[in-house]
mmCIF file of C-alpha atoms and ligand atoms in Angstrom:
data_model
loop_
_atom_site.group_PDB
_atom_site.id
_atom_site.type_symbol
_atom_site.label_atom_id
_atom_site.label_comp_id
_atom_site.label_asym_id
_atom_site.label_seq_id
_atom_site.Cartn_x
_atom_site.Cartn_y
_atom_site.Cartn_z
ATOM 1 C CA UNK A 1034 0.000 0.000 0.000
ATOM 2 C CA UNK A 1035 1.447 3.275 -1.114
ATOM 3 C CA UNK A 1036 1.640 5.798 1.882
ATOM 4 C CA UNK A 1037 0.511 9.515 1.570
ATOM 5 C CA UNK A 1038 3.507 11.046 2.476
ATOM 6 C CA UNK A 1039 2.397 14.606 3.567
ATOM 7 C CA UNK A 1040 0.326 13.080 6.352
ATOM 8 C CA UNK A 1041 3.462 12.663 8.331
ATOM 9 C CA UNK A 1042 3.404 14.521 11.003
ATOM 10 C CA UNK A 1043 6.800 16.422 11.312
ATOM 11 C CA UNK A 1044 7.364 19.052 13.962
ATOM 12 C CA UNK A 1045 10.640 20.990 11.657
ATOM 13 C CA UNK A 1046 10.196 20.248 8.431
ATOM 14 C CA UNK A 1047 7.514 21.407 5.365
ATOM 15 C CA UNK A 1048 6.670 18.947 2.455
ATOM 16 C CA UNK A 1049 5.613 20.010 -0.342
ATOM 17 C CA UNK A 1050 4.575 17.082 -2.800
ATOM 18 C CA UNK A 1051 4.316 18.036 -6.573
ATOM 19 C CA UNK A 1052 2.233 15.996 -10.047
ATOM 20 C CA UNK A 1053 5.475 14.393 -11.031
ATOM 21 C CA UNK A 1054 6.119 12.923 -7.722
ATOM 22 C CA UNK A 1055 8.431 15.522 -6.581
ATOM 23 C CA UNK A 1056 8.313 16.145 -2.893
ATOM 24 C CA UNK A 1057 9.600 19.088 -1.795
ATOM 25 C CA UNK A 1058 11.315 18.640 2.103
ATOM 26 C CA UNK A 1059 11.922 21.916 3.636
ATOM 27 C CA UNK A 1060 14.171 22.449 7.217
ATOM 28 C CA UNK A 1061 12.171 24.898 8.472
ATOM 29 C CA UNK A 1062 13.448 26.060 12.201
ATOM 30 C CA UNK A 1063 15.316 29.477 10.303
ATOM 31 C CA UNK A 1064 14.984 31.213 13.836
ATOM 32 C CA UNK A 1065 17.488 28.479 14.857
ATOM 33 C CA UNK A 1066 19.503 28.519 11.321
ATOM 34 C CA UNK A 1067 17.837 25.345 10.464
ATOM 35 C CA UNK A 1068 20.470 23.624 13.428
ATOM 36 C CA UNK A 1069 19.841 19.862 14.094
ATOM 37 C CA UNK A 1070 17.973 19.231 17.410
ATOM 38 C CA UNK A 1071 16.596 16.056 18.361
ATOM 39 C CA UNK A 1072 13.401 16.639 16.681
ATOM 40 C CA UNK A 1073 14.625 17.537 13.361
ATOM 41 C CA UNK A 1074 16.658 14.239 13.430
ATOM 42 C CA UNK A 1075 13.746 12.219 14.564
ATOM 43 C CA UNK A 1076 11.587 14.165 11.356
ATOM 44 C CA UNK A 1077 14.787 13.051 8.829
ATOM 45 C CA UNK A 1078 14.715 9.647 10.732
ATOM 46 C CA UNK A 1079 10.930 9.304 10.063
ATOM 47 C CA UNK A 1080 11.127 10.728 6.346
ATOM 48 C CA UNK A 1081 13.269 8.897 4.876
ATOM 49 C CA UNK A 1082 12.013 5.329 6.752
ATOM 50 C CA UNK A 1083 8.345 6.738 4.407
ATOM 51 C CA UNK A 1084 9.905 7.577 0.859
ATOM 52 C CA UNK A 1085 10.942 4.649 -0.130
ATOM 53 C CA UNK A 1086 7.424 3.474 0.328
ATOM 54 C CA UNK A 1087 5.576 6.486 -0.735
ATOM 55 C CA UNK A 1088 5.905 6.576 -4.377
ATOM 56 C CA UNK A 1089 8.100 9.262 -4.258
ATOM 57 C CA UNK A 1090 9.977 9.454 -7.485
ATOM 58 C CA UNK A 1091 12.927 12.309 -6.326
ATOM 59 C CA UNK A 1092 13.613 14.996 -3.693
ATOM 60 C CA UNK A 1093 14.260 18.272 -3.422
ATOM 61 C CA UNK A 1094 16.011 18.674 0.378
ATOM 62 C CA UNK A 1095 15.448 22.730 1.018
ATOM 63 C CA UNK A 1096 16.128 25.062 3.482
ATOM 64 C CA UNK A 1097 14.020 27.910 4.823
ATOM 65 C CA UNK A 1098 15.525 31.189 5.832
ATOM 66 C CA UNK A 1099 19.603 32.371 4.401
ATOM 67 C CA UNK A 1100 20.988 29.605 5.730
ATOM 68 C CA UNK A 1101 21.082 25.491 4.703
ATOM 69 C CA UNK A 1102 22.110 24.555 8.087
ATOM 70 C CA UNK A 1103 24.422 25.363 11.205
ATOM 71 C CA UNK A 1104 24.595 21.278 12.258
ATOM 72 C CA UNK A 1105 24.225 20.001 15.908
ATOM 73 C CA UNK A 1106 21.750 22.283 18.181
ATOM 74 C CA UNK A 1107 25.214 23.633 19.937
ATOM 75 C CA UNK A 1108 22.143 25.325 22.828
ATOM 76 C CA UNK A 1109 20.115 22.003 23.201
ATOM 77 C CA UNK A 1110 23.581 19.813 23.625
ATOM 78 C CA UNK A 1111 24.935 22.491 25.827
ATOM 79 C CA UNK A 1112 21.725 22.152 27.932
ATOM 80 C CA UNK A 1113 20.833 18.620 27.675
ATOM 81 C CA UNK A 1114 24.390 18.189 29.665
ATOM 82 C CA UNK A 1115 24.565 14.444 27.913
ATOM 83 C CA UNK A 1116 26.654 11.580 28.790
ATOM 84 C CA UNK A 1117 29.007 10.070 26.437
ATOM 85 C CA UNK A 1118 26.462 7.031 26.004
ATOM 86 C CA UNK A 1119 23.230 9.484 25.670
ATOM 87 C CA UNK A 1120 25.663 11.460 22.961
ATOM 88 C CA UNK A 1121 26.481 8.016 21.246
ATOM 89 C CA UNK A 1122 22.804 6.862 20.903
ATOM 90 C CA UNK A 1123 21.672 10.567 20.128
ATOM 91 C CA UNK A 1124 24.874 9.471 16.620
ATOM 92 C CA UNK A 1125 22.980 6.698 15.728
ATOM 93 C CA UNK A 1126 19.630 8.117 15.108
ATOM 94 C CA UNK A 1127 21.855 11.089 12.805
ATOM 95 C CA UNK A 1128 23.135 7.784 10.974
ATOM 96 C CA UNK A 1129 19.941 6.264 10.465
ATOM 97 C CA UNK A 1130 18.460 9.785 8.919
ATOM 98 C CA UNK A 1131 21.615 9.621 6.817
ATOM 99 C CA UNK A 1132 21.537 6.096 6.067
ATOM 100 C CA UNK A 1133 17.978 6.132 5.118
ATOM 101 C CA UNK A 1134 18.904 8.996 2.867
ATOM 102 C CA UNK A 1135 21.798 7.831 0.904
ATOM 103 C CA UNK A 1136 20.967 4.196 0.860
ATOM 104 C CA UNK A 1137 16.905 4.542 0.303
ATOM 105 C CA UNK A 1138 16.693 4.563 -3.403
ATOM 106 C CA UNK A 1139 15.449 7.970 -3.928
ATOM 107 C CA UNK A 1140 17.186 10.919 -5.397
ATOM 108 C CA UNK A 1141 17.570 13.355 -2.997
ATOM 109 C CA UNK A 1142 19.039 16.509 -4.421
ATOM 110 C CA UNK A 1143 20.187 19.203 -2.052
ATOM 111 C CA UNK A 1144 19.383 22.772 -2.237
ATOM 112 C CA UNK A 1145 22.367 24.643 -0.816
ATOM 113 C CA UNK A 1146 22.461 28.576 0.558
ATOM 114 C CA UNK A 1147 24.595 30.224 3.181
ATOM 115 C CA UNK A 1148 26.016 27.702 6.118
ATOM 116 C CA UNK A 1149 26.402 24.255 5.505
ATOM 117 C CA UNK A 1150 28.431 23.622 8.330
ATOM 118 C CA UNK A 1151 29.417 20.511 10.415
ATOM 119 C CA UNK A 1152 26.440 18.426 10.983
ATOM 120 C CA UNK A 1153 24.481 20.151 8.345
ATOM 121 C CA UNK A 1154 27.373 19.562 6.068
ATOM 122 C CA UNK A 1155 26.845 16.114 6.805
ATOM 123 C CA UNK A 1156 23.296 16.331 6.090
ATOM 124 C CA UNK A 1157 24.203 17.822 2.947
ATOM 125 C CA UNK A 1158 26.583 14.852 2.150
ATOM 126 C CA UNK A 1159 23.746 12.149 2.498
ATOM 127 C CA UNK A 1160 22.298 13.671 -0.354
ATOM 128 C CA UNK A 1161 22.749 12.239 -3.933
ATOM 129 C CA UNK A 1162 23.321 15.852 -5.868
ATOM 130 C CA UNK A 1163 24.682 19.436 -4.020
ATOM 131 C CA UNK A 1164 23.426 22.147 -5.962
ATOM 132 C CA UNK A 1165 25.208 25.750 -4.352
ATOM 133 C CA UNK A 1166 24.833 29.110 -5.079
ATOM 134 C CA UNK A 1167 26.772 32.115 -4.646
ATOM 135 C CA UNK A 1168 25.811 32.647 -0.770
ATOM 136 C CA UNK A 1169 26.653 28.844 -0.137
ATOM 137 C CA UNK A 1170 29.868 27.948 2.168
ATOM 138 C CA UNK A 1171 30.832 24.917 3.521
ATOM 139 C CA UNK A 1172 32.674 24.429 6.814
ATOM 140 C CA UNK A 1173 33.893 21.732 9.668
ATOM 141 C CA UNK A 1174 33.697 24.257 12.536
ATOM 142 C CA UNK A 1175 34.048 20.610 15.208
ATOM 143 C CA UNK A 1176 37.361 21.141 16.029
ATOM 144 C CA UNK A 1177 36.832 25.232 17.351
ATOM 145 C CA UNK A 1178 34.128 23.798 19.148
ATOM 146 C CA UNK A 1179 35.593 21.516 21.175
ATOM 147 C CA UNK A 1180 33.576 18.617 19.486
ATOM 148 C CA UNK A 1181 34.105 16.265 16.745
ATOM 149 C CA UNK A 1182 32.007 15.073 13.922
ATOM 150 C CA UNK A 1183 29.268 12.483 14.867
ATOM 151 C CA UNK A 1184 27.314 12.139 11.779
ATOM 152 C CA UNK A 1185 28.959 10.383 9.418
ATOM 153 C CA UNK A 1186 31.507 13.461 7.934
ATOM 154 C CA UNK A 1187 34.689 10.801 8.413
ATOM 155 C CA UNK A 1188 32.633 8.793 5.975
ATOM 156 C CA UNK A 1189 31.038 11.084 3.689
ATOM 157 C CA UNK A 1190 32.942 14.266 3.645
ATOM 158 C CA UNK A 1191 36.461 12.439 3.525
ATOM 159 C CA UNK A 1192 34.473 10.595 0.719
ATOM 160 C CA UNK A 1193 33.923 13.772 -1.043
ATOM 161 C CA UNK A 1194 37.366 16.028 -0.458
ATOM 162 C CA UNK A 1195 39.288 13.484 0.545
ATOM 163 C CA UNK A 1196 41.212 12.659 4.065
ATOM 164 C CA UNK A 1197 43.500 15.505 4.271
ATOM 165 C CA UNK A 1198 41.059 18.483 3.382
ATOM 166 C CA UNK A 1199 39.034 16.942 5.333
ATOM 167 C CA UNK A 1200 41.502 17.236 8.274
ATOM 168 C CA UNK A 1201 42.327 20.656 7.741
ATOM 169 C CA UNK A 1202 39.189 21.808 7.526
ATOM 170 C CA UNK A 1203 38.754 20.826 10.936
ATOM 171 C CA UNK A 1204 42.019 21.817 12.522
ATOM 172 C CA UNK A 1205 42.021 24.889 10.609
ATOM 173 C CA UNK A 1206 38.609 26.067 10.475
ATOM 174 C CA UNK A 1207 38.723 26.098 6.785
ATOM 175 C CA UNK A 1208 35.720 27.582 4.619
ATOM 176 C CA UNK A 1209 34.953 26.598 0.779
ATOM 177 C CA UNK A 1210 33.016 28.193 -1.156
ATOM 178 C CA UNK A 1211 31.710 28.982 -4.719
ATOM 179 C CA UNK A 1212 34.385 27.516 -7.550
ATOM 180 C CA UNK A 1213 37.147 26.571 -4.903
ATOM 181 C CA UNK A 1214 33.917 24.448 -3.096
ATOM 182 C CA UNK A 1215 32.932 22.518 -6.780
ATOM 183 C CA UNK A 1216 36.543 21.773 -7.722
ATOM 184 C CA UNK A 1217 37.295 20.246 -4.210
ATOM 185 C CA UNK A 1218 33.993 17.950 -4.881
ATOM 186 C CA UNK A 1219 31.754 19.544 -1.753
ATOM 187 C CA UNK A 1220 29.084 19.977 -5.001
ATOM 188 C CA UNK A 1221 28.421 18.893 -8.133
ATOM 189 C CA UNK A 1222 26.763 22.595 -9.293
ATOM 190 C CA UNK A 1223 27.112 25.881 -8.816
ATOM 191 C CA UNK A 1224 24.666 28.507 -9.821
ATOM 192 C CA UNK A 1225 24.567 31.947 -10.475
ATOM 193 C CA UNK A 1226 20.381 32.256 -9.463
ATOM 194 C CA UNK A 1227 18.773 30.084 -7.200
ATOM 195 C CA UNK A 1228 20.294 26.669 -6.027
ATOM 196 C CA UNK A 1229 16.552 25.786 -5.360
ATOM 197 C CA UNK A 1230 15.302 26.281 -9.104
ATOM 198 C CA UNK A 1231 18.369 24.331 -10.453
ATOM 199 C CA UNK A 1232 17.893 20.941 -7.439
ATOM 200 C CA UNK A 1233 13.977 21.431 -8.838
ATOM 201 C CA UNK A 1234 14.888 21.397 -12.301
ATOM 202 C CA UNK A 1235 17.282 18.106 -11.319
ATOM 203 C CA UNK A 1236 14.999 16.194 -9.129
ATOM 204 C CA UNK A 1237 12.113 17.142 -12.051
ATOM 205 C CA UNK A 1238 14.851 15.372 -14.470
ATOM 206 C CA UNK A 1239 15.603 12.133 -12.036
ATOM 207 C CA UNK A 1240 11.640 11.713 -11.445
ATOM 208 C CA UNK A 1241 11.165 10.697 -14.862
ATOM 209 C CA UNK A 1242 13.534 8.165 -15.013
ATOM 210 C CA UNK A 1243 12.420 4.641 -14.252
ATOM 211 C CA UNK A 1244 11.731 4.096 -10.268
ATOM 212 C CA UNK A 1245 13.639 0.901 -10.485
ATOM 213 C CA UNK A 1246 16.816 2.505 -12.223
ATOM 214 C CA UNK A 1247 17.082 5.537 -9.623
ATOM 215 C CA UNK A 1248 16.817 2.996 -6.742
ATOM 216 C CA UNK A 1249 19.907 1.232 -7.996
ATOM 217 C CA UNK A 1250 21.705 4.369 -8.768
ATOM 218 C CA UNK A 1251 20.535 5.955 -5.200
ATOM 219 C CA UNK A 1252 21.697 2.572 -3.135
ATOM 220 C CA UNK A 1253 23.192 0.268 -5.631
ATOM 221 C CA UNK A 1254 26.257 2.719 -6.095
ATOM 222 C CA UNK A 1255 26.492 3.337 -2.426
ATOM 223 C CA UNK A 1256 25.977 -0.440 -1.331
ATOM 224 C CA UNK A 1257 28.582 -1.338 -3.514
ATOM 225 C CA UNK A 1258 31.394 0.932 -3.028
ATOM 226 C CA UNK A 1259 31.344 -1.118 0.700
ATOM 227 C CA UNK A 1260 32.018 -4.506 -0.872
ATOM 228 C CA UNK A 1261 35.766 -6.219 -2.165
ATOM 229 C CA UNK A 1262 36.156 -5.287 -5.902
ATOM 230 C CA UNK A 1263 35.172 -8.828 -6.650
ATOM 231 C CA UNK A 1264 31.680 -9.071 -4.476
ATOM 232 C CA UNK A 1265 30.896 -5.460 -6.031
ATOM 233 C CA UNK A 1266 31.081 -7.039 -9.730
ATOM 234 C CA UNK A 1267 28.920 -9.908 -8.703
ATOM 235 C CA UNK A 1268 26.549 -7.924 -7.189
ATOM 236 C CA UNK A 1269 26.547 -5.160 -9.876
ATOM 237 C CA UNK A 1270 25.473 -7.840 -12.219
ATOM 238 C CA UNK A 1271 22.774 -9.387 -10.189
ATOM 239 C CA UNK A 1272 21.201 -5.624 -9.920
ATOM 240 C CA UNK A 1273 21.650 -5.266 -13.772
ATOM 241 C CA UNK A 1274 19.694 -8.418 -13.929
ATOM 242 C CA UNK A 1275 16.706 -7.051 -12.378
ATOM 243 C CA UNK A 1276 17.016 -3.405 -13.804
ATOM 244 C CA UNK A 1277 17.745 -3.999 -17.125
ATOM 245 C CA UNK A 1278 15.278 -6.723 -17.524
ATOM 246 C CA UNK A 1279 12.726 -4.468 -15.788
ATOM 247 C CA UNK A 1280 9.108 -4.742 -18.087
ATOM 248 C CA UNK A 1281 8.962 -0.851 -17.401
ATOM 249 C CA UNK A 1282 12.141 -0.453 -19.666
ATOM 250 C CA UNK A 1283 10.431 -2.220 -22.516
ATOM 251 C CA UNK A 1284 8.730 1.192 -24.282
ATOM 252 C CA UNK A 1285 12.399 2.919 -24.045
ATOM 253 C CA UNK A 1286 14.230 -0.002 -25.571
ATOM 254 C CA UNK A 1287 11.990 0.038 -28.250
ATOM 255 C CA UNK A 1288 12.049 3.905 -29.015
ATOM 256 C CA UNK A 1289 15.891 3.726 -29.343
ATOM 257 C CA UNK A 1290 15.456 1.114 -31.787
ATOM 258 C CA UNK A 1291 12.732 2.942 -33.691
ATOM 259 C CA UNK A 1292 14.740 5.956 -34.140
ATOM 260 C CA UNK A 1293 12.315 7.893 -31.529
ATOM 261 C CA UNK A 1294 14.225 8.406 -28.643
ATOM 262 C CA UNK A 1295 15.953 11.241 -27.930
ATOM 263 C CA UNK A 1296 19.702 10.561 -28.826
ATOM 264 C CA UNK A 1297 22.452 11.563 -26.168
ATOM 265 C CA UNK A 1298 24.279 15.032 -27.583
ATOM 266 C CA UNK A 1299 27.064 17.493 -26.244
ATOM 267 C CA UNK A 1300 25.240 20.029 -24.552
ATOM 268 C CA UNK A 1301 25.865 23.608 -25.609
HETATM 269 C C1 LIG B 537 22.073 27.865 16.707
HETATM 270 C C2 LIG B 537 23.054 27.235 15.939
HETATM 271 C C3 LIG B 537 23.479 25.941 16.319
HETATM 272 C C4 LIG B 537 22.686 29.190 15.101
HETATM 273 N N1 LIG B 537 22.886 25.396 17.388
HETATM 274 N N2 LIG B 537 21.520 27.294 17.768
HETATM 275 N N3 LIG B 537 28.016 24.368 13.849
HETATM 276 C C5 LIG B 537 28.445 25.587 14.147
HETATM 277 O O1 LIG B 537 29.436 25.748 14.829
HETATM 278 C C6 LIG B 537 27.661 26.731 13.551
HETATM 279 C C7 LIG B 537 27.124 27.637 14.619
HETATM 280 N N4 LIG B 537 26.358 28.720 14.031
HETATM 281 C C8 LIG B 537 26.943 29.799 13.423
HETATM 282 O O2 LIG B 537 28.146 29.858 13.228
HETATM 283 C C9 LIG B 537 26.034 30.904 12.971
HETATM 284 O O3 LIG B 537 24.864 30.871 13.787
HETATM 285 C C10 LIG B 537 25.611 30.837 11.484
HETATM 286 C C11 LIG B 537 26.817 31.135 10.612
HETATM 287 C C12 LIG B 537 25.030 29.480 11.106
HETATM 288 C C13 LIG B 537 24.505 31.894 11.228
HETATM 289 O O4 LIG B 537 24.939 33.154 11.673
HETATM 290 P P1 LIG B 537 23.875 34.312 11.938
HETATM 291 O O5 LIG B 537 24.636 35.551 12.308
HETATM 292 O O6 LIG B 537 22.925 34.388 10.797
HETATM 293 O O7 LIG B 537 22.970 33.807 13.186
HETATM 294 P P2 LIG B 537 23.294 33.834 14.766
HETATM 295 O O8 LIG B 537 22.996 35.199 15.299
HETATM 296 O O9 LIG B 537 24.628 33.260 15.077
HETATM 297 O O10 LIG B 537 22.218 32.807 15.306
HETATM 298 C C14 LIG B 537 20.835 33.060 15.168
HETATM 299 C C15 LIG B 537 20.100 32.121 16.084
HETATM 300 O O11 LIG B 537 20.336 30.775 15.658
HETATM 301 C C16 LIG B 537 20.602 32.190 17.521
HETATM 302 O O12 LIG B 537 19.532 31.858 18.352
HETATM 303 P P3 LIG B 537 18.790 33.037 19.230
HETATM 304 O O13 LIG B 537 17.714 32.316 19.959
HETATM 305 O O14 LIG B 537 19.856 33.610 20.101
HETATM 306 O O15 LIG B 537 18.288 34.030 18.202
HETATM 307 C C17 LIG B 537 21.621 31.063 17.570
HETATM 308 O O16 LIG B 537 21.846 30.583 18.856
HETATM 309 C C18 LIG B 537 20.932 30.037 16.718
HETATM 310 N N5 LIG B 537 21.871 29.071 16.166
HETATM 311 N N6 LIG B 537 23.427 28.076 14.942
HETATM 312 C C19 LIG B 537 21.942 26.061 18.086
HETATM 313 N N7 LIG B 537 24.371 25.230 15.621
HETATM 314 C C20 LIG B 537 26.636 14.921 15.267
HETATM 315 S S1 LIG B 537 27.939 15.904 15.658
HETATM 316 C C21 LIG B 537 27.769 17.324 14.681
HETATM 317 C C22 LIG B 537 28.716 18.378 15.173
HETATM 318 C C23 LIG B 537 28.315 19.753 14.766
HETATM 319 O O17 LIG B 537 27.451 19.942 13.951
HETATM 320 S S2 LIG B 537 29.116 21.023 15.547
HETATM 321 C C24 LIG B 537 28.125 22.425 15.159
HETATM 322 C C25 LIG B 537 28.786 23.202 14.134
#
C-alpha cells in the first residue's frame, strides 16, 4: 500500500509534494539557522524510513531562511548536559536519517544557501546531488568547538574532499566556497540564481527516469562501493539483472530502436 507522504506529522520540516512525484522537504526552524535538534533528526529519521514506500519518485532537500544549516543544536547539547552514552545513541539516530537517505533509493538533491556547516554539512553529504549558489559555504567548525564530527563526515565528507582536506578543515577552520567548493567535490553545481530552481529542475529530471533505475543508482552505487572489488562485480550484475530486464524499460528499448528516442548530444 502506497503511503501519503504529507500526512506525516513532522514538527521541523515542510513537504511540499508536486504531479510528477516531486516532494519538496523543507528544514524549516530558520529562527534556529535550520540547526539539528533532536526533533529535526527524529523528522529526517521518520522521512526517509516513508519515501521509499511512498511513491516518491525524487527529492528536493530545502532550506528555509539564508541559511542550509548550522549542524548540531550547539544550545540544546549544551543544555541537555549528555553523557558520552546518551551522545552516542543521540549518533545513531543522525546515521539512520543519513543512512535512510543515501541508501533509500530515492534521489535526494540538495538545495544549498549560506552555512552548511558541520552536521548540516553532513546532512548535505547524504544527499545524492549538491546544488550551491553564490551565498553557499561549507565548513567543519568541530574542532573550534571543542567537538568532533558524529554524523557520518569521516565517511562522507572524507568521501567527497578526501582525508587531508578533510583534516584541515577541521584543525584549521577552513571555509569553501563557490568555484574553490565545486573543484574540491563539496558539489556537483554551482549557480549563479537560485540553487533551489536548479535541485527542482534536477529532481524534475531524475523523477522521470524509471523508479527501479534511480533505486539502484541511489543505493546500488552506495551499497557497492562497501564490498571487495570482486563481491561489487557480482553484485553489480545481479542488480543489472533485475534493472535492465525491468518490463517498465520495454517502451524505451523500443524507441531507441525505432529511431524515436531522444539521442544523447554534447550540450551547448
Ligand atoms: C544555533 C546554531 C546551532 C545558530 N545550534 N543554535 N556548527 C556551528 O558551529 C555553527 C554555529 N552557528 C553559526 O556559526 C552561525 O549561527 C551561522 C553562521 C550558522 C549563522 O549566523 P547568523 O549571524 O545568521 O545567526 P546567529 O545570530 O549566530 O544565530 C541566530 C540564532 O540561531 C541564535 O539563536 P537566538 O535564539 O539567540 O536568536 C543562535 O543561537 C541560533 N543558532 N546556529 C543552536 N548550531 C553529530 S555531531 C555534529 C557536530 C556539529 O554539527 S558542531 C556544530 C557546528
Amino acid at each position: 500500500m502506497t503511503i501519503d507522504i504529507t500526512t506525516l506529522a513532522l514538527t521541523n520540516i515542510a513537504l511540499t509534494l508536486h504531479d510528477d512525484g516531486v516532494l519538496v522537504a523543507t528544514l524549516n526552524r530558520p529562527a534556529k539557522r535550520n540547526a539539528l535538534d533532536e526533533a529535526s533528526i527524529e523528522d529526517l529519521v521518520t522521512l526517509f524510513s516513508t519515501i521509499p514506500r511512498a511513491g516518491v519518485r525524487a527529492v528536493v532537500l530545502a532550506a528555509e531562511g539564508e541559511h542550509f544549516c548550522a549542524g548540531l543544536d550547539l544550545v540544546e547539547h549544551h543544555q541537555a548536559d549528555r553523557s558520552p552514552a546518551e551522545f552516542m545513541h543521540l549518533c545513531l539516530r543522525w546515521h539512520e536519517a543519513f543512512n535512510k537517505m543515501e541508501y533509500g533509493g530515492v534521489p535526494i538533491i540538495a538545495a544549498l544557501k549560506g552555512a552548511v556547516v558541520g552536521g548540516g554539512l553532513e546532512l548535505a553529504s547524504s544527499a545524492h546531488i549538491r546544488v550551491a549558489d553564490a551565498s553557499t559555504y561549507f565548513a567543519l567548525p568541530e574542532g573550534q568547538r571543542g567537538l568532533f564530527t558524529g554524523g557520518g563526515a569521516t565517511i562522507r565528507v572524507a568521501g567527497l574532499v578526501g582525508k587531508a582536506r578533510m583534516i584541515d578543515m577541521m584543525l584549521t577552520g577552513r571555509v569553501y566556497q563557490g568555484q574553490e567548493a565545486m573543484d574540491v567535490g563539496l558539489a556537483q553545481y554551482l549557480v549563479e540564481g537560485s540553487s533551489f530552481d536548479r535541485a527542482l529542475e534536477l529532481a524534475r529530471a531524475a523523477a522521470r527516469n524509471l523508479p527501479l533505475s534511480n533505486f539502484a543508482i541511489c543505493s546500488a552505487i552506495s551499497h557497492l562501493g562497501n564490498m571487495s572489488g570482486l563481491d561489487a562485480a557480482y553484485a553489480e550484475s545481479v542488480i543489472a539483472g533485475v534493472v535492465n530486464t525491468q518490463p517498465d524499460a520495454r517502451a524505451r528499448l523500443e524507441a531507441f530502436a525505432n529511431k524515436t528516442a531522444a539521442r544523447v548530444r554534447p550540450t551547448d
